[in-house]
Amino acid sequence: MSNVARGRRVKIAGVALATMTVLLATACSSGGGGSTSADGKVSIDFSQWWGSELPDGDLQKIVTSFEAANPNITVNLLTQPYSTLQDQTTTAGVSGTLADVVGLDGAWVNNLVKQGALDNLSTEMTSTSYDASQLSSQVQIKGSTYMIPVVNFVYPLFTNDALLAQAGVTTPPATRDEFLADAKAISAKTSAKGWILPLGTTNPNGVQNDVMSWLWASGGSMMKDGQPDLTNDGVSSAVNYVKSLYDAKVVADGTFTLQEPDKVTQFTNGQVGMMVDSLAHITTIQKANPNLKFSISAIPATDGYTGKRGIPYASWGIGVSDKSAHKAEAWKFVQYLMSKDVNANVSSLAHGFPGNSTATPDFTGSDPLYEQAFKIYQAGYPANEFVGLPTSDQLMRDFDTAFQKTLNGDGSVSDMLSATQASWKKAF
Amino acid sequence: MTALRTGRVSSRFGSSRLARKATPYGFVAPTAILLIALMVVPIVLVISYSVSTGSITSKDAPFTGITNYVTLLTNPDFWNAAFNTLVFTVSSVVAHLLIGLGFSLMLNSRLLGSVPRAIFRVIYILPWLFTAAIIAVLWRLLLDPQGVVNYLLQAVHLAGSPIAWFGDPGAALFAVTVMNIWAGYPFFMISLLAGLQGVPADLYEAARVDGASGFQQFLSVTLPQLRPIIISMAMLDVLWTTQQFALIWLTTGGGPISVTEMLSTFTYKLAFTGFDFSMAATSAVIVLIFSLIVAIFYVRSQRSES
């Protein structure tokens, strides 16, 4: 081999080494944010899971209409399923590569704020004189807003009309006593179980939707002065009530590993007569079993309760990355989504309820159940005390595991609540 | 012209020596950089997280030495997960070996015709073709209280009421282990079958001449010949089973009441639901140390074979 050839090889190896170093450095440092083009146009990224749950192309249409109204801003949709987005948002928040505008679940907010990943939207509202009174709710940490719910999905009580009729029940239960009696009747007189309680720990949201919902429906609270208050009478009464349903064997088998999709499947197949579930599943249920007739109603409250009923909800929330180079444009996009007409449109498409309290969803052509649910929503108030709590998933999981032990006969409800209270306090 | 060329060569004498020395490094560099970037850096980072508190989630993560290790090693939940992982791993590896060996002997037997052998080979290898998600869905359907297994058990009066296999604290660890055994035996079976086909026929012939029975041939010829494969496979399987996450997460999530909590799910929960990345890193480092010990034995066994 000649020296010239060898030298050439060394040069090639050197170039390869330099190229790889540059590539690696670029890979390590590149963020997920938008950019500004030479003509001054700003491009922002919007990561969310909504696009995968809306009809094909509908979210893009909304984005296109925003771009038409704001020709200098382009929005890139980064759509991923909810399950993968949670982990990715956490890691992106850590590495400072969160998209400019980010779709959020209330459970993620506290941690992202701790990481310094989310922009303080209260500052944006003040600087743009935004009228925050039109927002139905805001997720705040220490008095500052970090997430705005765009669409709310409420969790009413679903009842299978045929199974209730078979059990001799004429109207959906309105009180806890009625619910227990109806669940017993369904379990005794039909081949189905009265109720389903998914307490699987993979996604422990059964604690929020299927256990604490009984507390909120009777106007109770698990918090006091920003701290957990699990030992109060309301929580104790609700948890004891759920245990009484389990002990009465009116709950579907496999509670400890069931998840929300199992709940929907069993209700759709007529294996359970009643469930507390998201309105977002109405279409899924009707598509899977077009012959199933079901009703929705408010979650039963304690006997004699006449106050407003809290109704659990989940949100499509939105926030802005604190690391975004285009916060003004990102905030402009958030305002657009929260504007009365656009917000009503997004809510109608998603079969949810608007985050803008002045917006009314368009029920034309949609199932009458939605309009009925909107009345329940308006008569009560959205209640989800897990939103904004630190490590809310972990809090639910701690509760879930402790409650499973109690249901399995290991200890009393009051001991379990005291132990969980102590465990929760460590997170605050 | 010749003088000119000679002059160039002599002027480049120093650089050509350098080039000669640098060339091997240049070739190794891309691999080395990738290894450093993808292996060394992450491992060093994880170790550094494990000796600090609030890493990743807070801007200042103070050095805490071995505090996290002490905390974790005195946490009963960690030992519960470690115990479950041990039971799950030992049961799975032993069953993988026995089932894999049994099926490979059957597929290698002359008693089986070529057509049934091909059919059985396809059937037996099927579990290996499914992804973890498919396996989890399949077993959830099979073991559902309203599923096929419960139906059959009730039909033959072996169970009075449906059993929630994944939801019953007394049955869940058994259920996930059975699922994992089903998912993993084909790898043993294929490897051992390849080993069996490589055993020289004259060894069996010599054993028969010496009057060895079928069982004695198995003990004295087959097993010693398969020993290197069995050791390698067992060690690899220990590593893989210890790290099994998807099947557990998709069926029980570590529940009910933590009876199927494994080190993998325990670590995941620390990181992604508790956002305690320091403790998660500590747990990961402990698993890494265990894996390294097994890996060292694996490499040694490979060396002794070669």
XYZ file of C-alpha atoms in Angstrom:
734
model
C 0.000 0.000 0.000
C 1.454 3.376 -0.943
C 1.852 6.171 1.530
C -0.467 8.310 -0.549
C -3.202 5.679 -0.368
C -2.621 5.216 3.328
C -2.768 8.947 3.873
C -5.996 9.084 1.950
C -7.434 6.369 4.206
C -6.432 8.268 7.291
C -8.095 11.374 5.886
C -11.276 9.407 5.137
C -11.260 7.919 8.627
C -10.711 11.400 10.044
C -13.598 12.812 8.039
C -15.812 9.886 9.114
C -14.862 10.483 12.733
C -15.563 14.194 12.478
C -18.876 13.584 10.706
C -20.004 11.103 13.342
C -19.017 13.455 16.127
C -21.014 16.250 14.527
C -23.985 13.938 13.947
C -23.938 12.693 17.525
C -23.575 16.194 18.881
C -26.472 17.314 16.708
C -28.585 14.356 17.790
C -27.881 15.077 21.429
C -28.575 18.770 21.246
C -31.495 18.972 18.844
C -34.714 20.087 20.509
C -38.286 19.435 19.527
C -39.199 23.078 19.163
C -40.227 25.034 16.102
C -38.206 27.300 13.884
C -38.158 30.613 12.044
C -37.674 30.620 8.277
C -35.791 33.239 6.244
C -39.032 34.980 5.255
C -39.923 35.497 8.904
C -42.514 32.733 9.077
C -42.629 30.950 12.388
C -43.176 27.224 12.636
C -44.382 25.739 15.942
C -44.802 22.121 16.975
C -47.954 20.839 18.693
C -47.612 17.428 20.330
C -50.877 15.757 21.348
C -52.880 12.539 21.243
C -56.108 14.231 20.166
C -55.535 13.684 16.451
C -55.614 9.928 16.967
C -58.980 10.140 18.756
C -60.702 12.619 16.442
C -62.057 11.645 13.022
C -59.254 11.583 10.426
C -58.103 15.029 9.343
C -60.384 17.044 11.644
C -57.589 18.404 13.832
C -55.594 19.323 10.729
C -58.631 21.296 9.456
C -58.666 23.322 12.676
C -54.925 23.937 12.359
C -55.342 24.965 8.716
C -58.008 27.497 9.644
C -55.655 28.926 12.295
C -52.855 29.182 9.731
C -55.208 30.945 7.316
C -55.991 33.509 10.012
C -52.307 33.778 10.970
C -50.316 33.473 7.733
C -46.990 33.935 9.505
C -47.456 30.916 11.739
C -47.306 27.265 10.712
C -48.350 24.545 13.144
C -46.820 21.075 12.833
C -49.014 18.397 14.369
C -47.107 15.700 16.239
C -49.777 13.097 16.932
C -49.158 10.028 19.071
C -51.367 7.663 21.070
C -52.045 8.795 24.625
C -50.198 5.836 26.154
C -46.879 6.642 24.485
C -47.217 10.410 24.744
C -47.201 10.398 28.552
C -43.716 8.868 28.789
C -42.434 10.952 25.883
C -43.740 14.182 27.409
C -42.016 13.334 30.681
C -38.701 12.644 28.970
C -39.028 15.648 26.666
C -39.755 17.830 29.694
C -36.597 16.534 31.340
C -34.406 17.040 28.288
C -35.894 20.454 27.467
C -37.211 19.290 24.099
C -40.930 19.660 24.756
C -42.917 20.793 21.704
C -43.891 24.499 21.650
C -47.530 23.668 22.336
C -48.177 20.487 24.231
C -51.330 18.452 24.801
C -51.527 17.654 28.512
C -53.332 15.448 30.966
C -53.881 17.116 34.330
C -51.955 14.280 35.997
C -48.734 15.260 34.215
C -48.749 18.945 35.088
C -47.264 19.014 38.581
C -44.195 17.050 37.579
C -43.628 19.076 34.395
C -43.868 22.284 36.406
C -41.318 20.908 38.888
C -39.004 20.279 35.944
C -39.498 23.879 34.806
C -40.801 22.555 31.498
C -44.098 24.477 31.286
C -44.631 28.154 30.666
C -46.594 30.127 33.246
C -49.778 30.871 31.296
C -50.936 33.398 33.890
C -48.084 35.622 32.685
C -49.166 35.186 29.060
C -52.767 35.997 29.995
C -51.718 39.166 31.796
C -49.402 40.341 29.027
C -52.114 39.870 26.381
C -55.023 41.045 28.591
C -56.737 37.691 28.070
C -60.167 37.324 29.687
C -59.663 34.212 31.828
C -63.242 34.317 33.128
C -64.378 32.550 29.963
C -62.372 29.447 30.916
C -64.420 26.794 32.698
C -61.330 25.660 34.621
C -57.566 26.098 34.809
C -54.961 23.801 36.318
C -52.919 25.895 38.683
C -49.852 25.287 40.808
C -49.232 27.839 43.550
C -51.735 30.225 42.001
C -50.279 30.160 38.483
C -51.939 28.503 35.495
C -49.949 25.894 33.594
C -52.688 23.955 31.823
C -56.007 24.945 30.310
C -58.594 22.183 29.721
C -59.699 22.491 26.086
C -62.292 19.716 26.130
C -63.725 17.933 29.161
C -64.970 14.365 29.079
C -67.300 13.630 31.927
C -67.898 10.267 33.562
C -71.627 9.720 34.239
C -73.358 6.471 35.161
C -74.152 4.175 32.221
C -77.007 1.706 32.683
C -78.010 -1.165 30.417
C -81.769 -0.664 29.813
C -82.522 -4.321 29.038
C -80.677 -5.697 32.077
C -82.320 -3.167 34.388
C -85.746 -4.064 32.992
C -84.984 -7.780 33.392
C -84.084 -7.094 37.022
C -87.335 -5.193 37.533
C -85.688 -1.772 37.738
C -87.582 0.980 35.941
C -85.308 4.010 36.331
C -81.577 4.384 36.828
C -80.584 4.659 40.509
C -80.276 8.147 41.986
C -78.992 7.262 45.451
C -76.370 4.866 46.815
C -79.041 2.680 48.442
C -80.939 2.421 45.172
C -77.721 1.582 43.336
C -76.867 -1.252 45.737
C -80.400 -2.633 45.496
C -80.351 -2.433 41.689
C -76.894 -4.024 41.458
C -78.098 -6.882 43.663
C -81.226 -7.323 41.547
C -79.226 -7.441 38.299
C -76.763 -9.968 39.750
C -79.567 -12.136 41.087
C -82.066 -12.000 38.230
C -79.825 -11.886 35.156
C -76.656 -13.626 34.010
C -74.786 -10.308 34.342
C -73.139 -8.623 37.299
C -74.565 -5.396 38.671
C -71.458 -3.196 38.449
C -67.825 -3.233 37.360
C -64.924 -1.866 39.361
C -61.629 -1.840 37.426
C -58.803 -1.573 39.962
C -55.919 -2.763 37.772
C -52.678 -1.011 38.649
C -51.243 -0.742 35.123
C -53.334 2.392 34.780
C -54.805 3.021 38.223
C -57.408 5.577 37.101
C -60.168 3.344 38.504
C -59.417 4.994 41.856
C -60.370 8.347 40.388
C -63.259 7.307 38.152
C -64.824 4.399 39.992
C -64.026 4.972 43.671
C -63.588 8.697 44.333
C -66.428 9.504 41.943
C -68.809 8.290 44.693
C -67.283 10.837 47.043
C -67.457 13.780 44.620
C -71.031 12.907 43.601
C -72.072 13.617 47.181
C -70.159 16.885 47.299
C -67.242 15.433 49.281
C -63.551 16.153 49.011
C -60.364 14.190 49.647
C -58.303 17.362 50.075
C -58.129 20.039 52.760
C -56.013 23.166 52.466
C -54.028 21.652 49.608
C -53.164 18.541 51.625
C -54.624 15.027 51.466
C -57.548 14.451 53.799
C -58.424 10.822 53.299
C -59.621 10.195 56.822
C -62.644 12.498 56.694
C -66.158 11.082 56.981
C -67.002 11.643 53.318
C -64.056 9.609 52.020
C -64.632 6.919 54.627
C -68.315 6.685 53.704
C -67.599 6.468 49.947
C -64.841 3.863 50.288
C -66.906 1.779 52.711
C -69.784 1.952 50.261
C -67.634 0.666 47.386
C -66.399 -2.120 49.679
C -69.988 -3.009 50.536
C -70.710 -3.440 46.806
C -67.661 -5.702 46.467
C -68.602 -7.703 49.565
C -72.162 -8.125 48.263
C -70.611 -9.865 45.209
C -72.409 -7.597 42.758
C -69.112 -6.556 41.146
C -67.698 -8.240 38.021
C -64.965 -10.848 38.638
C -61.296 -9.919 38.262
C -61.538 -6.447 39.814
C -57.855 -6.315 40.804
C -56.510 -6.426 37.251
C -59.368 -4.984 35.233
C -58.697 -1.777 33.309
C -60.968 0.861 31.783
C -61.105 -0.896 28.359
C -62.255 -4.095 30.125
C -65.020 -2.101 31.749
C -66.242 -0.797 28.396
C -65.991 -4.233 26.791
C -67.974 -5.968 29.541
C -70.673 -3.293 29.518
C -70.866 -3.432 25.717
C -71.228 -7.216 25.801
C -73.975 -7.056 28.405
C -71.833 -8.737 31.068
C -72.446 -5.912 33.546
C -75.519 -3.784 34.069
C -73.956 -0.509 35.234
C -70.654 1.328 34.977
C -69.194 4.772 35.541
C -67.522 5.716 32.287
C -66.444 8.462 29.927
C -68.905 9.922 27.450
C -66.110 9.569 24.921
C -66.941 5.845 24.776
C -70.537 6.230 23.593
C -69.557 5.850 19.935
C -67.285 2.894 20.703
C -70.086 1.107 22.540
C -72.650 1.787 19.825
C -70.300 0.657 17.070
C -69.397 -2.547 18.886
C -72.982 -3.408 19.824
C -75.533 -1.414 17.804
C -78.408 -3.264 19.479
C -77.441 -2.256 23.001
C -79.851 0.236 24.544
C -78.396 2.176 27.410
C -79.003 5.337 29.395
C -76.809 7.779 31.225
C -77.501 9.555 34.494
C -75.719 11.345 37.312
C -73.644 9.212 39.661
C -75.813 8.306 42.681
C -75.323 10.384 45.820
C -75.873 9.604 49.485
C -79.516 9.462 50.566
C -80.895 12.915 51.226
C -78.068 14.798 49.496
C -79.499 17.789 47.647
C -76.402 19.803 46.757
C -74.636 19.977 43.405
C -73.070 16.715 42.330
C -69.434 16.567 41.350
C -68.951 14.621 38.153
C -65.523 13.158 37.395
C -63.890 14.308 34.208
C -60.801 13.886 32.127
C -59.463 16.652 29.924
C -57.659 17.355 26.761
C -55.479 20.004 28.323
C -53.035 22.345 26.673
C -49.869 24.111 27.753
C -46.859 25.901 26.327
C -43.245 24.797 26.670
C -41.130 27.071 28.826
C -38.211 26.374 26.471
C -40.159 27.436 23.370
C -38.520 30.150 21.300
C -41.962 31.148 20.039
C -44.074 31.496 23.161
C -46.094 34.384 21.711
C -47.102 32.342 18.669
C -47.758 29.269 20.830
C -49.997 31.299 23.151
C -51.796 32.717 20.109
C -52.600 29.167 19.020
C -53.841 28.285 22.520
C -56.121 31.353 22.494
C -57.446 30.288 19.104
C -58.335 26.802 20.381
C -60.020 28.334 23.427
C -62.030 30.896 21.431
C -65.788 30.417 21.685
C -66.571 29.055 18.210
C -63.411 26.993 17.698
C -63.697 25.502 21.168
C -67.346 24.588 20.566
C -66.320 22.969 17.279
C -63.461 20.941 18.841
C -65.782 19.815 21.643
C -68.493 18.752 19.217
C -65.995 16.781 17.133
C -64.607 15.105 20.251
C -68.037 14.501 21.810
C -66.845 16.350 24.890
C -67.778 19.541 26.658
C -66.056 22.852 25.951
C -63.334 24.326 28.134
C -64.694 27.743 27.232
C -67.734 28.250 29.432
C -69.398 30.538 26.869
C -69.246 27.890 24.147
C -72.104 25.472 23.562
C -71.424 22.246 21.706
C -73.446 21.586 18.600
C -75.603 18.536 19.267
C -77.166 18.573 15.804
C -77.102 15.075 14.381
C -75.392 13.624 17.430
C -76.802 11.107 19.858
C -79.379 12.580 22.290
C -77.296 11.042 25.089
C -74.726 13.834 24.640
C -77.310 16.543 25.164
C -78.582 14.691 28.207
C -75.034 14.445 29.555
C -74.516 18.164 28.969
C -77.552 18.819 31.176
C -76.058 16.600 33.908
C -72.746 18.466 33.492
C -74.437 21.855 33.772
C -76.481 20.773 36.791
C -73.347 19.640 38.637
C -69.703 20.617 38.523
C -66.587 18.988 37.060
C -64.717 17.281 39.890
C -61.347 15.623 39.699
C -59.153 16.338 42.674
C -56.252 14.326 41.258
C -55.621 16.953 38.582
C -52.486 18.906 39.406
C -51.475 16.736 42.377
C -47.826 15.696 42.592
C -47.250 12.225 41.071
C -51.008 11.721 40.887
C -50.625 8.356 39.133
C -48.473 7.131 41.992
C -50.981 8.446 44.550
C -53.737 6.514 42.790
C -51.551 3.416 42.624
C -50.753 3.603 46.355
C -54.451 3.933 47.121
C -55.286 1.157 44.681
C -52.852 -1.373 46.171
C -53.956 -0.575 49.726
C -57.630 -0.801 48.754
C -57.074 -4.151 47.030
C -55.634 -5.497 50.300
C -58.677 -4.247 52.191
C -61.081 -5.759 49.681
C -59.121 -8.984 49.992
C -59.882 -9.021 53.704
C -56.587 -7.629 54.959
C -57.475 -4.796 57.363
C -60.265 -2.283 57.747
C -61.140 0.688 55.548
C -60.227 3.176 58.290
C -56.768 1.605 58.763
C -56.251 1.592 55.012
C -57.231 5.249 54.697
C -54.926 6.275 57.554
C -52.004 4.355 56.025
C -52.656 5.784 52.562
C -52.990 9.283 54.002
C -49.515 8.911 55.538
C -48.098 7.574 52.277
C -49.684 10.397 50.229
C -48.371 13.075 52.557
C -44.804 12.148 51.632
C -45.498 13.320 48.081
C -46.676 16.776 49.164
C 11.258 13.518 -12.031
C 12.634 10.693 -9.906
C 14.412 13.171 -7.670
C 11.226 15.150 -7.289
C 9.241 12.047 -6.292
C 11.969 11.008 -3.843
C 11.907 14.474 -2.336
C 8.128 14.302 -1.827
C 8.385 10.917 -0.166
C 11.138 12.075 2.158
C 9.237 15.247 3.055
C 6.231 13.147 3.958
C 8.223 10.622 5.916
C 7.092 11.987 9.276
C 3.416 12.237 8.300
C 3.385 8.744 6.779
C 4.569 7.277 10.076
C 1.837 9.143 11.859
C -0.639 7.961 9.263
C 0.453 4.357 9.729
C -0.087 4.651 13.456
C -3.399 6.500 13.170
C -5.018 4.295 10.536
C -6.211 1.497 12.880
C -7.603 4.050 15.293
C -9.495 5.729 12.469
C -11.145 2.454 11.561
C -12.005 1.615 15.142
C -13.220 5.126 15.907
C -16.794 4.905 14.515
C -17.504 1.737 16.507
C -15.798 3.131 19.575
C -17.786 6.356 19.371
C -21.050 4.456 18.986
C -20.198 2.207 21.929
C -19.287 5.196 24.064
C -22.379 7.152 23.053
C -24.868 4.294 23.270
C -23.418 2.157 26.066
C -20.831 3.857 28.231
C -22.441 7.292 28.486
C -25.943 6.002 29.421
C -24.499 3.576 31.974
C -22.318 6.267 33.530
C -25.304 8.639 33.573
C -27.529 6.049 35.265
C -24.845 5.350 37.858
C -24.451 9.078 38.476
C -28.251 9.440 38.895
C -28.202 6.603 41.419
C -25.824 8.501 43.704
C -27.806 11.723 43.667
C -31.282 12.752 44.675
C -33.932 14.376 42.496
C -31.950 13.748 39.328
C -33.657 14.755 36.082
C -36.718 16.233 37.799
C -34.852 19.025 39.533
C -32.142 21.327 38.277
C -29.932 20.694 41.304
C -29.448 17.036 42.105
C -27.118 16.859 45.114
C -24.682 13.980 45.512
C -25.948 11.583 48.154
C -23.430 8.747 47.962
C -24.887 5.337 48.737
C -27.975 6.696 50.503
C -30.276 5.586 47.678
C -28.811 2.084 47.766
C -29.375 1.863 51.519
C -32.929 3.181 51.153
C -33.739 0.758 48.362
C -32.147 -2.267 49.965
C -34.123 -1.637 53.152
C -37.390 -1.146 51.255
C -39.646 -4.221 51.661
C -41.314 -3.450 48.314
C -37.948 -3.889 46.577
C -37.378 -7.252 48.243
C -40.918 -8.306 47.398
C -40.188 -7.493 43.747
C -36.808 -9.258 43.955
C -38.405 -12.374 45.460
C -41.164 -12.436 42.842
C -38.546 -12.007 40.110
C -36.560 -14.914 41.547
C -39.579 -17.237 41.679
C -40.715 -16.133 38.215
C -37.242 -16.523 36.698
C -36.290 -19.853 38.244
C -39.690 -21.399 37.426
C -39.622 -20.057 33.886
C -36.064 -21.126 33.085
C -36.512 -24.626 34.499
C -39.814 -25.081 32.664
C -38.389 -23.626 29.427
C -35.552 -26.133 29.645
C -37.714 -29.150 30.420
C -40.412 -28.366 27.860
C -37.880 -27.297 25.246
C -35.851 -30.472 25.791
C -38.945 -32.690 25.726
C -40.264 -31.201 22.491
C -36.855 -31.163 20.819
C -36.363 -34.870 21.678
C -39.788 -35.585 20.255
C -39.098 -33.646 17.048
C -35.733 -35.388 16.706
C -37.196 -38.836 17.242
C -37.234 -41.331 14.391
C -40.621 -42.514 15.663
C -42.193 -39.397 14.175
C -42.874 -39.300 10.442
C -41.665 -36.359 8.387
C -45.143 -34.847 7.861
C -46.296 -34.924 11.514
C -42.821 -33.708 12.486
C -43.192 -30.678 10.206
C -46.690 -29.994 11.553
C -45.594 -30.257 15.189
C -42.552 -28.100 14.472
C -44.814 -25.310 13.189
C -47.282 -25.663 16.065
C -44.610 -25.756 18.753
C -42.780 -22.721 17.449
C -45.942 -20.585 17.165
C -45.633 -18.872 20.587
C -42.242 -17.547 19.568
C -43.741 -15.776 16.558
C -46.161 -13.667 18.595
C -45.242 -10.282 20.004
C -45.620 -9.628 23.733
C -48.784 -7.593 23.131
C -50.449 -10.450 21.249
C -49.409 -12.982 23.887
C -50.790 -10.771 26.653
C -54.128 -10.284 24.884
C -54.359 -13.986 24.107
C -53.730 -15.068 27.696
C -56.007 -12.407 29.109
C -58.787 -13.836 26.944
C -57.909 -17.418 27.847
C -57.718 -16.774 31.590
C -60.580 -14.311 31.831
C -63.224 -15.294 34.401
C -65.518 -15.786 31.396
C -62.721 -17.268 29.270
C -62.007 -20.662 27.777
C -59.915 -22.025 30.666
C -62.580 -21.278 33.254
C -65.262 -22.713 30.997
C -63.326 -25.959 30.629
C -62.518 -26.175 34.343
C -66.161 -25.681 35.243
C -67.307 -28.120 32.557
C -65.208 -30.908 34.077
C -66.123 -29.789 37.617
C -62.580 -28.857 38.566
C -63.748 -25.368 39.539
C -67.038 -24.411 41.140
C -66.929 -20.729 40.198
C -64.820 -18.774 37.689
C -61.262 -18.020 38.784
C -59.828 -14.582 38.023
C -56.366 -15.996 37.274
C -54.669 -12.642 36.820
C -56.833 -10.917 39.428
C -56.629 -13.421 42.253
C -53.662 -12.743 44.585
C -53.267 -16.492 45.105
C -53.123 -17.345 41.402
C -51.649 -14.325 39.610
C -47.931 -15.160 39.947
C -48.618 -18.702 38.773
C -50.651 -17.350 35.828
C -47.985 -14.901 34.605
C -45.302 -17.578 35.003
C -47.292 -20.059 32.921
C -47.803 -17.376 30.269
C -44.078 -16.609 30.211
C -43.207 -20.303 30.002
C -45.526 -20.669 27.022
C -44.008 -17.617 25.355
C -40.384 -18.661 25.830
C -39.974 -22.445 25.466
C -39.648 -22.457 21.627
C -36.262 -20.725 21.816
C -34.924 -23.566 23.961
C -36.628 -26.114 21.762
C -35.080 -24.831 18.519
C -31.600 -24.462 20.002
C -31.664 -27.913 21.601
C -33.059 -29.453 18.429
C -30.113 -28.012 16.515
C -27.812 -29.457 19.198
C -29.467 -32.878 19.024
C -29.083 -33.000 15.266
C -25.371 -32.391 15.732
C -24.804 -35.302 18.122
C -22.726 -37.928 16.213
C -24.724 -41.123 15.559
C -21.678 -43.285 16.307
C -21.818 -42.228 19.974
C -25.286 -43.774 20.280
C -24.096 -46.784 18.330
C -21.168 -47.281 20.714
C -23.503 -46.889 23.699
C -25.865 -49.489 22.287
C -22.953 -51.871 21.718
C -22.061 -51.373 25.402
C -25.638 -52.393 26.257
C -26.921 -48.955 27.320
C -30.682 -48.565 27.551
C -32.493 -45.614 25.956
C -32.529 -43.716 29.238
C -28.838 -44.465 29.838
C -28.046 -43.199 26.333
C -29.936 -40.022 27.144
C -27.997 -39.545 30.393
C -24.571 -40.515 29.091
C -24.633 -39.278 25.498
C -27.390 -36.787 24.847
C -27.136 -34.634 27.965
C -23.316 -34.325 27.971
C -23.423 -33.391 24.279
C -26.097 -30.752 24.923
C -24.473 -29.433 28.095
C -22.747 -26.396 26.502
C -25.989 -25.365 24.773
C -28.047 -25.887 27.917
C -25.674 -23.773 30.019
C -25.575 -20.947 27.472
C -29.323 -20.973 26.924
C -30.076 -21.111 30.640
C -27.882 -18.108 31.346
C -29.334 -16.099 28.497
C -32.821 -17.061 29.631
C -32.068 -15.966 33.187
C -31.058 -12.552 31.839
C -34.097 -12.216 29.566
C -36.611 -13.458 32.124
C -35.233 -11.209 34.848
C -35.828 -8.280 32.521
C -39.316 -9.388 31.420
C -41.523 -6.317 31.520
C -44.052 -6.255 28.694
C -45.939 -9.453 29.573
C -46.292 -8.448 33.223
C -47.224 -4.863 32.477
C -49.840 -5.800 29.901
C -51.565 -8.392 32.043
C -51.322 -7.540 35.741
C -49.269 -4.336 35.953
C -47.502 -5.884 38.966
C -50.751 -6.491 40.839
C -52.923 -7.686 42.394
C -51.569 -6.445 45.719
C -48.043 -6.486 44.233
C -47.912 -10.300 43.995
C -46.584 -10.085 40.422
C -44.414 -7.035 41.001
C -41.057 -7.720 39.318
C -37.868 -5.666 39.473
C -38.648 -4.442 35.954
C -42.140 -3.134 36.820
C -40.921 -1.837 40.180
C -38.184 0.193 38.449
C -40.579 1.461 35.782
C -43.054 2.672 38.392
C -40.317 4.462 40.319
C -39.313 6.282 37.154
C -42.516 6.983 35.302
C -45.229 7.189 37.913
C -43.255 8.281 40.968
C -40.866 10.385 38.844
C -38.127 9.321 41.255
C -35.458 8.798 38.636
C -32.674 8.573 41.214
C -34.257 5.603 42.968
C -35.194 4.077 39.603
C -31.549 4.408 38.543
C -30.466 2.769 41.805
C -32.786 -0.148 41.166
C -31.546 -0.364 37.571
C -27.905 -0.412 38.711
C -28.618 -3.268 41.122
C -30.253 -5.238 38.296
C -27.282 -4.334 36.072
C -24.824 -5.713 38.637
C -26.788 -8.954 38.826
C -26.925 -9.144 35.017
C -23.182 -8.505 34.804
C -22.461 -11.407 37.139
C -24.565 -13.740 34.981
C -22.964 -12.284 31.843
C -19.470 -12.986 33.189
C -20.403 -16.644 33.760
C -21.897 -16.732 30.264
C -18.747 -15.351 28.655
C -16.604 -17.768 30.660
C -18.710 -20.710 29.563
C -18.444 -19.543 25.948
C -14.648 -19.292 26.270
C -14.319 -22.750 27.789
C -16.443 -24.147 24.961
C -14.257 -22.538 22.315
